[in-house]
C-alpha positions as semicolon CSV with decimal commas, in nm:
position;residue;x (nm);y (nm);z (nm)
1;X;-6,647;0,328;11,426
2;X;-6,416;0,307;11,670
3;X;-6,023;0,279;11,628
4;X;-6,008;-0,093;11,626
5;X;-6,284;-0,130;11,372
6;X;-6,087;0,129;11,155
7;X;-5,779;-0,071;11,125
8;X;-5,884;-0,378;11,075
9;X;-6,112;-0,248;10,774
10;X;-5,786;-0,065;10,663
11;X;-5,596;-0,399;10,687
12;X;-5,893;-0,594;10,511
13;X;-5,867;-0,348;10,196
14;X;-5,528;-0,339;10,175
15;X;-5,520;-0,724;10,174
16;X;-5,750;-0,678;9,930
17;X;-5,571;-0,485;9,730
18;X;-5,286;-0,632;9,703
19;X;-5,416;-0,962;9,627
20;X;-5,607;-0,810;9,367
21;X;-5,280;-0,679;9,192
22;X;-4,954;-0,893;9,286
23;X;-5,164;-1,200;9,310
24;X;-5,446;-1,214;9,115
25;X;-5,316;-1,070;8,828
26;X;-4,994;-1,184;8,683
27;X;-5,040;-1,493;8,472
28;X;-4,675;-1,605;8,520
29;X;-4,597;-1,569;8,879
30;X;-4,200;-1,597;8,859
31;X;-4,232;-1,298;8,629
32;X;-4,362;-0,955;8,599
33;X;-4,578;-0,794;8,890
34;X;-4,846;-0,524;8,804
35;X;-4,665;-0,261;9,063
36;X;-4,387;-0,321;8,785
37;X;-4,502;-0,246;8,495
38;X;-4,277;-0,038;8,306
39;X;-4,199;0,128;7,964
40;X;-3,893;-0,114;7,866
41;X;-3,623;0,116;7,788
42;X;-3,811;0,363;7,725
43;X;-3,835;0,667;8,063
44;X;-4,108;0,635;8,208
45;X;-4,240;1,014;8,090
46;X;-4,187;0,941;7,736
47;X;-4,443;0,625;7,762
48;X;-4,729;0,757;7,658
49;X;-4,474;0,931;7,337
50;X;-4,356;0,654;7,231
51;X;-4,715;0,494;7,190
52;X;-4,810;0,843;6,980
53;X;-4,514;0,727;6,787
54;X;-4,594;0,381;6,667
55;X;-4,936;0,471;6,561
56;X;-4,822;0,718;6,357
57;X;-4,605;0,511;6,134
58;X;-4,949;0,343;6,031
59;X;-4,993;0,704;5,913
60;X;-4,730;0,626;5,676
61;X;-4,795;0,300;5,535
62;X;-4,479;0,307;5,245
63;X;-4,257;0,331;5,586
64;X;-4,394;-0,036;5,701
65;X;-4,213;-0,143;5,362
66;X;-3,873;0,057;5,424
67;X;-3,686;-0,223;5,633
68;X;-3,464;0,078;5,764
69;X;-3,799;0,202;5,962
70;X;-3,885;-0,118;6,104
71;X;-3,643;-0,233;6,348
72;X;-3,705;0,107;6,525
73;X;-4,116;0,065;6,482
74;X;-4,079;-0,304;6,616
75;X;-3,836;-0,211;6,905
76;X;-4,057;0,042;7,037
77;X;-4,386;-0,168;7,051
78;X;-4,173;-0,409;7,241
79;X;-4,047;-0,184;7,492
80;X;-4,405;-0,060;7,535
81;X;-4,578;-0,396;7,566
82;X;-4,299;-0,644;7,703
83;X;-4,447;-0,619;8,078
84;X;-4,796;-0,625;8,015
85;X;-4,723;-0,924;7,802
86;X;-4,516;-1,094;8,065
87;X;-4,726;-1,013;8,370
88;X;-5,117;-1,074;8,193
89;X;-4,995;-1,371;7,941
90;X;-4,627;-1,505;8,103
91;X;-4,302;-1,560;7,967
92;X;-4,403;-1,714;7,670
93;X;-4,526;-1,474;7,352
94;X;-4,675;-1,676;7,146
95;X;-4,949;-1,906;7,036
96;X;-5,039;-2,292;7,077
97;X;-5,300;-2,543;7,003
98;X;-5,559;-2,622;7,335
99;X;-5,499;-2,965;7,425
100;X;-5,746;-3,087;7,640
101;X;-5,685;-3,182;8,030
102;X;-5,349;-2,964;7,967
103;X;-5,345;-2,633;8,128
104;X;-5,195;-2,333;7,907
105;X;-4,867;-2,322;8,027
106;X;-4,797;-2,680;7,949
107;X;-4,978;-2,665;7,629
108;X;-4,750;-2,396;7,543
109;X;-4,419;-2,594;7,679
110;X;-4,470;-2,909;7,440
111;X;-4,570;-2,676;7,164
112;X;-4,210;-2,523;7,178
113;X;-4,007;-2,884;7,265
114;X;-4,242;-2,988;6,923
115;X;-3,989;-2,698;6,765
116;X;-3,654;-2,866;6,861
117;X;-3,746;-3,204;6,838
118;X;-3,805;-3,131;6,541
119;X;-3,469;-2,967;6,413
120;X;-3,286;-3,339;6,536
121;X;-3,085;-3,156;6,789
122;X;-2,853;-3,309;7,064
123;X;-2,749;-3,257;7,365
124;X;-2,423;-2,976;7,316
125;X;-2,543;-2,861;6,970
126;X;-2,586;-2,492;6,934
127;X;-2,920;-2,381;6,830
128;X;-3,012;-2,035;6,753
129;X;-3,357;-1,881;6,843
130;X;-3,471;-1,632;6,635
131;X;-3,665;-1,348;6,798
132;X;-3,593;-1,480;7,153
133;X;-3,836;-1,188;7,352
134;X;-3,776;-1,273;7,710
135;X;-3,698;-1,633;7,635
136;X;-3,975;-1,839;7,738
137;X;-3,952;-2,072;7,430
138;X;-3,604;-2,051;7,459
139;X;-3,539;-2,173;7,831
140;X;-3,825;-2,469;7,790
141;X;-3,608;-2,575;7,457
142;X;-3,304;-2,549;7,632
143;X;-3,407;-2,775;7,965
144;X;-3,583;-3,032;7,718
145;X;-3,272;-3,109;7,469
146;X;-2,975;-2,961;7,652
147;X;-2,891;-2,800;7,361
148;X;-2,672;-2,463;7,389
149;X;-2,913;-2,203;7,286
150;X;-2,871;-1,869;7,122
151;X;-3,159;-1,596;7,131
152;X;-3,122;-1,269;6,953
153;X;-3,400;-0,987;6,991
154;X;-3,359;-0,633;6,878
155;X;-3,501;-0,544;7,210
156;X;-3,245;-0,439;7,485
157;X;-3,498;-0,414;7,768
158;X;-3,634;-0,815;7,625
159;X;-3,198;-0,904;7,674
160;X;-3,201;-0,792;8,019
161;X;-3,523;-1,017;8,107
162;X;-3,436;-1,269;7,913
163;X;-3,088;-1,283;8,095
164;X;-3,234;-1,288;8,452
165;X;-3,478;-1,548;8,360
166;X;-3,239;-1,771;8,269
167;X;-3,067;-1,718;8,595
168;X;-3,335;-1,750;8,788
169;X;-3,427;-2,092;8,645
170;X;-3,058;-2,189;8,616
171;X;-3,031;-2,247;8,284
172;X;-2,778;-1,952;8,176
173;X;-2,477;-2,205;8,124
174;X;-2,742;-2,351;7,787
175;X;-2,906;-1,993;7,751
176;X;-2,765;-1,667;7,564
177;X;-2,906;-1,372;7,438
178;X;-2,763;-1,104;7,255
179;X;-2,881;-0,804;7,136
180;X;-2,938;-0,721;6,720
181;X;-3,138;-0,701;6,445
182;X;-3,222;-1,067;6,286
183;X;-3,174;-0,933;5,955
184;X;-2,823;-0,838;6,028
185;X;-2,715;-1,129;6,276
186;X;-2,390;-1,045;6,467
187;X;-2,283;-1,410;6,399
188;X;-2,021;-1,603;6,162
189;X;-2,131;-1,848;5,857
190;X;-2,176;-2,173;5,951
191;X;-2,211;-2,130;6,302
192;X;-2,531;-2,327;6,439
193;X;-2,614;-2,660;6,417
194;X;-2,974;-2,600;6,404
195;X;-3,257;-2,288;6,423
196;X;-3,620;-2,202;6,468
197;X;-3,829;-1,899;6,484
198;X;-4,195;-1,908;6,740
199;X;-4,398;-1,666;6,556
200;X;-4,116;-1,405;6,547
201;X;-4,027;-1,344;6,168
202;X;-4,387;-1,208;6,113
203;X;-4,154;-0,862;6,213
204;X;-3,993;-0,886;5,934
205;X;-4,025;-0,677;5,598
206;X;-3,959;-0,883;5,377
207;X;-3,940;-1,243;5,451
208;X;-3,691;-1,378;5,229
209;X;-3,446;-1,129;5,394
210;X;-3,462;-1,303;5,721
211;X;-3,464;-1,636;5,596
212;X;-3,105;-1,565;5,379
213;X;-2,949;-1,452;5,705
214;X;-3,089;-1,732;5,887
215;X;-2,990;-1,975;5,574
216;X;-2,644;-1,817;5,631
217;X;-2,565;-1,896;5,990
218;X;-2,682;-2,250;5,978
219;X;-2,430;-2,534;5,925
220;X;-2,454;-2,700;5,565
221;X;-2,753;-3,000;5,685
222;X;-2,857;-2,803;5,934
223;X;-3,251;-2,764;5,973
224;X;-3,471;-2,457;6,058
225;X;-3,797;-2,486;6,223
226;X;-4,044;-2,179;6,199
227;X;-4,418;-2,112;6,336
228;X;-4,525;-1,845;6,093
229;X;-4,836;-1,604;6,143
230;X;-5,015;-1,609;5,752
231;X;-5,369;-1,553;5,637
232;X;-5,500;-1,856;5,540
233;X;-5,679;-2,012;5,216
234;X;-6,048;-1,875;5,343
235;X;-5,884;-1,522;5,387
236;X;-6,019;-1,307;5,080
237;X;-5,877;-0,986;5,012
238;X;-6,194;-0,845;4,855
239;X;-6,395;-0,915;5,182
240;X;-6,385;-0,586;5,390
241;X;-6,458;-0,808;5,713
242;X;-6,170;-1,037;5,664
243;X;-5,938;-0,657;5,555
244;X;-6,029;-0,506;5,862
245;X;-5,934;-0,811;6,073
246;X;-5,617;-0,857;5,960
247;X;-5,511;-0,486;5,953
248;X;-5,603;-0,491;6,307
249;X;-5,368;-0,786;6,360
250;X;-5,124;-0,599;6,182
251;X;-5,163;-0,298;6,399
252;X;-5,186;-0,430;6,690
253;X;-4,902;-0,631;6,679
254;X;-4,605;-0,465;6,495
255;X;-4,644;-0,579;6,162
256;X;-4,526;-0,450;5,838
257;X;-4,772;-0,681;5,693
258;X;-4,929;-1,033;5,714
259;X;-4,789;-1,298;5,414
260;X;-5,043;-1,587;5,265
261;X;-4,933;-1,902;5,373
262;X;-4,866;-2,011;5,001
263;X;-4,544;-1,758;5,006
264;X;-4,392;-1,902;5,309
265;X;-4,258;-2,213;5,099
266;X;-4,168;-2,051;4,807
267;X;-3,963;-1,780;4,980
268;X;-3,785;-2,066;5,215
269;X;-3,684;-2,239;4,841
270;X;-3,592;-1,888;4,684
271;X;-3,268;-1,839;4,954
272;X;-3,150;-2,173;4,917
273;X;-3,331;-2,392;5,178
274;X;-3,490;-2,765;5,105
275;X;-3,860;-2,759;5,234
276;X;-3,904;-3,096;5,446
277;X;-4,224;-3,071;5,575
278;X;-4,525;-2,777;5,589
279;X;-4,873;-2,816;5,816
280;X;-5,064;-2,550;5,957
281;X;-5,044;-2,680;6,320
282;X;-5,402;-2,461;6,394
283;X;-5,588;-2,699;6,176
284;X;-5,795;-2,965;6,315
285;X;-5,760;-3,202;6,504
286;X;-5,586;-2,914;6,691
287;X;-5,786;-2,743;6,983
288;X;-5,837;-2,378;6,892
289;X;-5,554;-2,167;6,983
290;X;-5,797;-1,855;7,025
291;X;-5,952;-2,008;7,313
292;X;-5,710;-1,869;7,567
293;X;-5,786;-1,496;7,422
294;X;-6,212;-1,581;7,486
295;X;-6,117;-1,706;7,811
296;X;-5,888;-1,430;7,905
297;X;-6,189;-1,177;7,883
298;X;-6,225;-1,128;8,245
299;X;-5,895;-1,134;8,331
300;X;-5,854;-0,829;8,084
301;X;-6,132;-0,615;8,273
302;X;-5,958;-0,761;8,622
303;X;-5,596;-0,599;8,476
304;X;-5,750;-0,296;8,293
305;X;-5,841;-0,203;8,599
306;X;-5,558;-0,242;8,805
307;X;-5,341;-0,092;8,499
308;X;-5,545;0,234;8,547
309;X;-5,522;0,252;8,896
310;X;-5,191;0,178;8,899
311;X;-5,124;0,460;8,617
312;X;-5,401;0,708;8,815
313;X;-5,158;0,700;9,123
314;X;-4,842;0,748;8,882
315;X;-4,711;0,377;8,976
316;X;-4,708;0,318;8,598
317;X;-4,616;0,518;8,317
318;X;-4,862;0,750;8,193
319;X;-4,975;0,540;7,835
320;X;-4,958;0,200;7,967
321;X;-5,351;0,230;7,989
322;X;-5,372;0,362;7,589
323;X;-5,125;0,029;7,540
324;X;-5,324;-0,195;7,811
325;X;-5,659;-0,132;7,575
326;X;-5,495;-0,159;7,239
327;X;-5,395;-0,526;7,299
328;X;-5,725;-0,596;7,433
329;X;-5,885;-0,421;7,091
330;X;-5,592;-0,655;6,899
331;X;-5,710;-0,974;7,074
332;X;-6,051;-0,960;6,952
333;X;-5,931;-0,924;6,592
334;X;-5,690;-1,226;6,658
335;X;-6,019;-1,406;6,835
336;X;-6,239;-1,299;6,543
337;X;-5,948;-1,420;6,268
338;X;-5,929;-1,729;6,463
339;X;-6,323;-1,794;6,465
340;X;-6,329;-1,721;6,086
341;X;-6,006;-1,921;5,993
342;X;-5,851;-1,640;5,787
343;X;-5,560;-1,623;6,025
344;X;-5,289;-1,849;6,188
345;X;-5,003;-1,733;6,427
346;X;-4,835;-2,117;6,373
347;X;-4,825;-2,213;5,983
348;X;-4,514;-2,449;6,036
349;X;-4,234;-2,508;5,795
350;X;-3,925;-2,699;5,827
351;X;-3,630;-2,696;5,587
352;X;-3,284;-2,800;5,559
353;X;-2,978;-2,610;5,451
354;X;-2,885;-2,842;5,147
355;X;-2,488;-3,023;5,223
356;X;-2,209;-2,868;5,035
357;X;-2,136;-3,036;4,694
358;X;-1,864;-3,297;4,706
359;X;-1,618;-3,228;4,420
């Protein structure tokens, strides 16, 4: 082959290659690139640690009921999965109904303007979002109402993305983020004028916790929107299919441990809040949210690969291949708790912090 032939061959796989990885890949295309993937703020040699680390607190199950443990446990599963997440799924982590002729991306935007419509918010309110990640939600919320939006995440690296997204998209005069634990909020009494939570407070230990904090920065009439992740009425705890499902969910997503949806009303009314309205917003007529996880199959072999290569020639961390194929293994059980309707990642409820008392 002579010289000519070599180099254009050469040329053809590298192309290839990197159309393969920076193009192909990445399901959000103003986010994260493969060649990027990274560890959060964790080094980069203490990846494949860290990952060690959170499976071993499943080793110690009474430690996923010490809310002390968790915030660390929680903070290190998002440093380890916060790229992968934002370059195979986008900017977005969380759930929403198919809606036909709609691709996923705009299904996913009117599922989160659904969230602040319905907490009655106007233009120059201040809204809080609880469990911001990079601030996907957040930024679509944000450009839709023109409210002033706050995100906290316990996740420094998540801060950091979160602020150059909103940048990027010009939207950091409505978007903030700050950094702390959502069961100790950094922020006064009284201090928004509305809230809601995307599938965030699943992180919590105990759910009543977070709910009192949020109950305690919201204005008196304020309202509170949350998409909750719950085993469902079909879910039965003396099935050892429908056990091992949902301890997979559990595992493979940080969670101390998945609630019934019949506690999620009862603990909103225990801290003080007026329930307006509850719906599971996976239940029919709704398009299957799991569809996008079915769908995504060869797109997971397509990035598995390209994670190990990328790892093989020490682009990224050592570990990000034991993380890559542990969300993969937590998708089917999501897929599988989806098919069997024993699990939903958007149980909503909406309350109201009740008006002071006139004396």
């Amino acid at each position: 082959m002579d010289s000519l032939s070599l180099f254009c061959t050469g040329a053809l796989l590298a192309g290839g290659l990197y159309w393969f990885v920076c193009v192909l890949g990445p399901a959000e295309r103003k986010g994260k690139r493969a060649t990027d993937l990274s560890g959060g703020s964790i080094s980069a040699e203490k990846v494949q640690d860290s990952y060690k680390q959170y499976w071993s607190f499943f080793r110690r199950p009474k430690e996923i009921e010490t809310a002390d443990k968790v915030p660390d446990f929680v903070d290190t599963f998002y440093n380890l999965v916060t790229d992968i997440y934002e370059w195979g799924w986008g900017q977005s982590f969380h759930f929403s109904p198919s809606i036909p002729g709609k691709s996923h991306r705009e299904a996913t935007r009117l599922h989160e303007e659904m969230a602040v419509d319905l907490i009655n918010v106007k233009s120059g309110d201040k809204i809080l979002d609880v469990g911001c990640g990079v601030g996907g939600p957040m930024r679509a919320i944000a450009a839709h109402s023109r409210a002033n939006v706050v995100g906290i995440t316990i996740n420094e690296y998540q801060v950091n993305r979160a602020k150059l997204h909103n940048k990027k998209a010009g939207l950091d005069s409505l978007c903030d983020v700050v950094c702390g634990n959502f069961l100790q909020m950094p922020f006064p009494d009284n201090t928004f004028d509305g809230a809601y939570s995307i599938e965030a407070t699943c992180h919590a230990p105990k759910l009543d916790e977070v709910y009192a904090e949020i109950f305690r920065v919201l204005k008196p009439g304020a309202l509170y929107v949350s998409y909750e992740w719950v085993t469902t009425d079909k879910f039965k705890g003396e099935n050892p299919e429908h056990v091992e499902i949902i301890q997979g969910i559990e595992r493979g997503d940080a969670l101390p441990g998945l609630r019934s949806y019949a506690d999620i009303a009862e603990t909103a009314k225990k801290v003080g809040f007026e329930v307006v309205k509850e719906r599971d917003l996976a239940l029919p007529p709704a398009e299957p949210w799991w569809s996008r996880l079915k769908m995504g199959r060869l797109a997971y072999w397509r990035n598995h690969v390209v994670v190990t290569v990328l790892s093989a020639l020490g682009i990224a961390p050592k570990g990000t291949v034991d993380v890559h194929e542990m969300l993969f293994k937590t998708a089917d059980y999501l897929t599988r708790g989806g098919d069997n309707g024993i699990f939903s990642p958007m149980h909503m409820i909406l309350c109201r912090k009740p008006k002071e008392q006139q004396n």
